[in-house]
């Protein structure tokens, strides 16, 4: 059973930073690309960032590119999302997800964490 557990969410003022972590178990972590998604109130879940299984390739949505950085530590079975220059529109529940392959994909994620709330005030 794949388990993904996010942590690191919280409240921050606009312009601030947060680092999210996702601890994975129940899978051979290094085989899979990993991603972060978010869902704001009243909106569909949207892609944020992803990283290939080795960490040598990343992918970002236009809305976060240049502000967020995804990384992974395969020895710790953990993927991170460093969020800088946060904006109120970044407010959402952030979810960690496992790709069905090893790529930095935008679609095709088969397992999801429970989510962690990020709130950015203006």
mmCIF file of C-alpha atoms in Angstrom:
data_model
loop_
_atom_site.group_PDB
_atom_site.id
_atom_site.type_symbol
_atom_site.label_atom_id
_atom_site.label_comp_id
_atom_site.label_asym_id
_atom_site.label_seq_id
_atom_site.Cartn_x
_atom_site.Cartn_y
_atom_site.Cartn_z
ATOM 1 C CA UNK A 1 0.000 0.000 0.000
ATOM 2 C CA UNK A 2 1.521 3.289 -1.134
ATOM 3 C CA UNK A 3 1.441 6.001 1.495
ATOM 4 C CA UNK A 4 2.344 9.626 0.893
ATOM 5 C CA UNK A 5 2.354 11.982 3.859
ATOM 6 C CA UNK A 6 2.722 15.715 3.334
ATOM 7 C CA UNK A 7 3.942 18.152 5.942
ATOM 8 C CA UNK A 8 5.198 21.704 6.190
ATOM 9 C CA UNK A 9 2.071 23.620 5.340
ATOM 10 C CA UNK A 10 0.999 26.660 7.285
ATOM 11 C CA UNK A 11 0.218 30.343 7.081
ATOM 12 C CA UNK A 12 2.586 32.944 5.702
ATOM 13 C CA UNK A 13 2.411 36.526 4.490
ATOM 14 C CA UNK A 14 2.726 37.382 0.828
ATOM 15 C CA UNK A 15 6.353 37.321 -0.205
ATOM 16 C CA UNK A 16 7.234 34.685 2.352
ATOM 17 C CA UNK A 17 8.419 31.120 1.950
ATOM 18 C CA UNK A 18 7.454 27.613 2.971
ATOM 19 C CA UNK A 19 8.969 24.215 2.339
ATOM 20 C CA UNK A 20 6.665 21.246 1.955
ATOM 21 C CA UNK A 21 7.813 17.675 2.444
ATOM 22 C CA UNK A 22 6.282 14.412 1.300
ATOM 23 C CA UNK A 23 7.422 11.187 2.915
ATOM 24 C CA UNK A 24 6.732 8.091 0.828
ATOM 25 C CA UNK A 25 6.432 4.451 1.815
ATOM 26 C CA UNK A 26 5.120 1.248 0.274
ATOM 27 C CA UNK A 27 6.897 1.760 -3.046
ATOM 28 C CA UNK A 28 10.348 1.701 -4.561
ATOM 29 C CA UNK A 29 10.557 5.461 -4.376
ATOM 30 C CA UNK A 30 13.488 5.948 -6.730
ATOM 31 C CA UNK A 31 11.581 4.263 -9.596
ATOM 32 C CA UNK A 32 8.917 6.942 -9.821
ATOM 33 C CA UNK A 33 8.524 10.499 -10.825
ATOM 34 C CA UNK A 34 6.827 12.576 -8.160
ATOM 35 C CA UNK A 35 4.652 15.622 -8.320
ATOM 36 C CA UNK A 36 2.904 18.319 -6.378
ATOM 37 C CA UNK A 37 -0.637 19.456 -7.070
ATOM 38 C CA UNK A 38 -2.866 21.964 -5.363
ATOM 39 C CA UNK A 39 -6.548 22.666 -5.013
ATOM 40 C CA UNK A 40 -7.919 26.046 -4.037
ATOM 41 C CA UNK A 41 -11.478 26.507 -2.763
ATOM 42 C CA UNK A 42 -13.970 26.215 -5.598
ATOM 43 C CA UNK A 43 -11.323 25.250 -8.132
ATOM 44 C CA UNK A 44 -10.137 22.065 -9.772
ATOM 45 C CA UNK A 45 -6.991 20.373 -8.625
ATOM 46 C CA UNK A 46 -4.086 21.694 -10.687
ATOM 47 C CA UNK A 47 -0.575 20.614 -11.465
ATOM 48 C CA UNK A 48 2.190 22.523 -9.705
ATOM 49 C CA UNK A 49 5.504 20.747 -10.217
ATOM 50 C CA UNK A 50 7.032 17.355 -10.868
ATOM 51 C CA UNK A 51 10.416 15.701 -10.825
ATOM 52 C CA UNK A 52 11.835 12.670 -12.582
ATOM 53 C CA UNK A 53 12.861 9.580 -10.684
ATOM 54 C CA UNK A 54 16.539 10.511 -10.605
ATOM 55 C CA UNK A 55 15.881 14.194 -10.008
ATOM 56 C CA UNK A 56 17.610 15.211 -13.235
ATOM 57 C CA UNK A 57 14.501 16.720 -14.807
ATOM 58 C CA UNK A 58 11.767 18.958 -13.444
ATOM 59 C CA UNK A 59 8.554 20.474 -14.710
ATOM 60 C CA UNK A 60 6.589 23.461 -13.420
ATOM 61 C CA UNK A 61 3.316 25.145 -14.105
ATOM 62 C CA UNK A 62 3.606 28.647 -15.526
ATOM 63 C CA UNK A 63 2.073 30.106 -12.391
ATOM 64 C CA UNK A 64 4.890 28.895 -10.123
ATOM 65 C CA UNK A 65 7.907 28.710 -12.404
ATOM 66 C CA UNK A 66 10.753 30.778 -11.015
ATOM 67 C CA UNK A 67 9.258 30.815 -7.525
ATOM 68 C CA UNK A 68 8.904 27.152 -6.564
ATOM 69 C CA UNK A 69 11.533 24.429 -6.633
ATOM 70 C CA UNK A 70 10.829 20.721 -6.474
ATOM 71 C CA UNK A 71 13.548 18.372 -5.284
ATOM 72 C CA UNK A 72 13.908 14.869 -3.939
ATOM 73 C CA UNK A 73 16.120 12.821 -1.682
ATOM 74 C CA UNK A 74 15.827 9.206 -2.751
ATOM 75 C CA UNK A 75 17.850 8.020 0.237
ATOM 76 C CA UNK A 76 15.139 9.478 2.473
ATOM 77 C CA UNK A 77 12.161 8.579 0.238
ATOM 78 C CA UNK A 78 11.143 12.213 0.373
ATOM 79 C CA UNK A 79 10.159 14.857 -2.153
ATOM 80 C CA UNK A 80 10.163 18.564 -1.339
ATOM 81 C CA UNK A 81 8.556 21.709 -2.636
ATOM 82 C CA UNK A 82 10.356 24.918 -1.767
ATOM 83 C CA UNK A 83 7.932 27.792 -2.227
ATOM 84 C CA UNK A 84 9.322 31.314 -2.354
ATOM 85 C CA UNK A 85 7.733 34.678 -3.124
ATOM 86 C CA UNK A 86 4.369 33.308 -2.128
ATOM 87 C CA UNK A 87 1.226 35.050 -3.308
ATOM 88 C CA UNK A 88 -2.337 34.939 -1.990
ATOM 89 C CA UNK A 89 -3.359 33.015 -5.097
ATOM 90 C CA UNK A 90 -1.025 30.220 -3.970
ATOM 91 C CA UNK A 91 -3.433 29.508 -1.123
ATOM 92 C CA UNK A 92 -4.603 25.922 -1.517
ATOM 93 C CA UNK A 93 -4.358 22.418 -0.196
ATOM 94 C CA UNK A 94 -1.162 20.952 -1.600
ATOM 95 C CA UNK A 95 -0.986 17.276 -2.491
ATOM 96 C CA UNK A 96 1.948 15.010 -3.136
ATOM 97 C CA UNK A 97 1.495 12.414 -5.877
ATOM 98 C CA UNK A 98 3.297 9.483 -7.469
ATOM 99 C CA UNK A 99 3.603 9.323 -11.236
ATOM 100 C CA UNK A 100 2.813 6.129 -13.129
ATOM 101 C CA UNK A 101 6.264 6.407 -14.696
ATOM 102 C CA UNK A 102 9.654 7.865 -13.950
ATOM 103 C CA UNK A 103 9.245 11.170 -15.754
ATOM 104 C CA UNK A 104 8.613 14.727 -14.658
ATOM 105 C CA UNK A 105 5.041 14.424 -15.882
ATOM 106 C CA UNK A 106 2.041 16.720 -15.657
ATOM 107 C CA UNK A 107 -0.562 13.965 -15.859
ATOM 108 C CA UNK A 108 -0.779 10.305 -14.955
ATOM 109 C CA UNK A 109 -0.400 10.170 -11.177
ATOM 110 C CA UNK A 110 -1.674 7.088 -9.422
ATOM 111 C CA UNK A 111 -1.253 7.704 -5.699
ATOM 112 C CA UNK A 112 -1.998 10.760 -3.598
ATOM 113 C CA UNK A 113 -1.269 12.071 -0.156
ATOM 114 C CA UNK A 114 -3.793 13.553 2.228
ATOM 115 C CA UNK A 115 -2.796 17.143 1.521
ATOM 116 C CA UNK A 116 -1.428 19.995 3.569
ATOM 117 C CA UNK A 117 -2.938 23.467 3.795
ATOM 118 C CA UNK A 118 -0.978 26.487 2.615
ATOM 119 C CA UNK A 119 -2.467 29.898 3.340
ATOM 120 C CA UNK A 120 -0.890 33.099 2.034
ATOM 121 C CA UNK A 121 -2.236 36.371 3.374
ATOM 122 C CA UNK A 122 -2.013 39.709 1.611
#
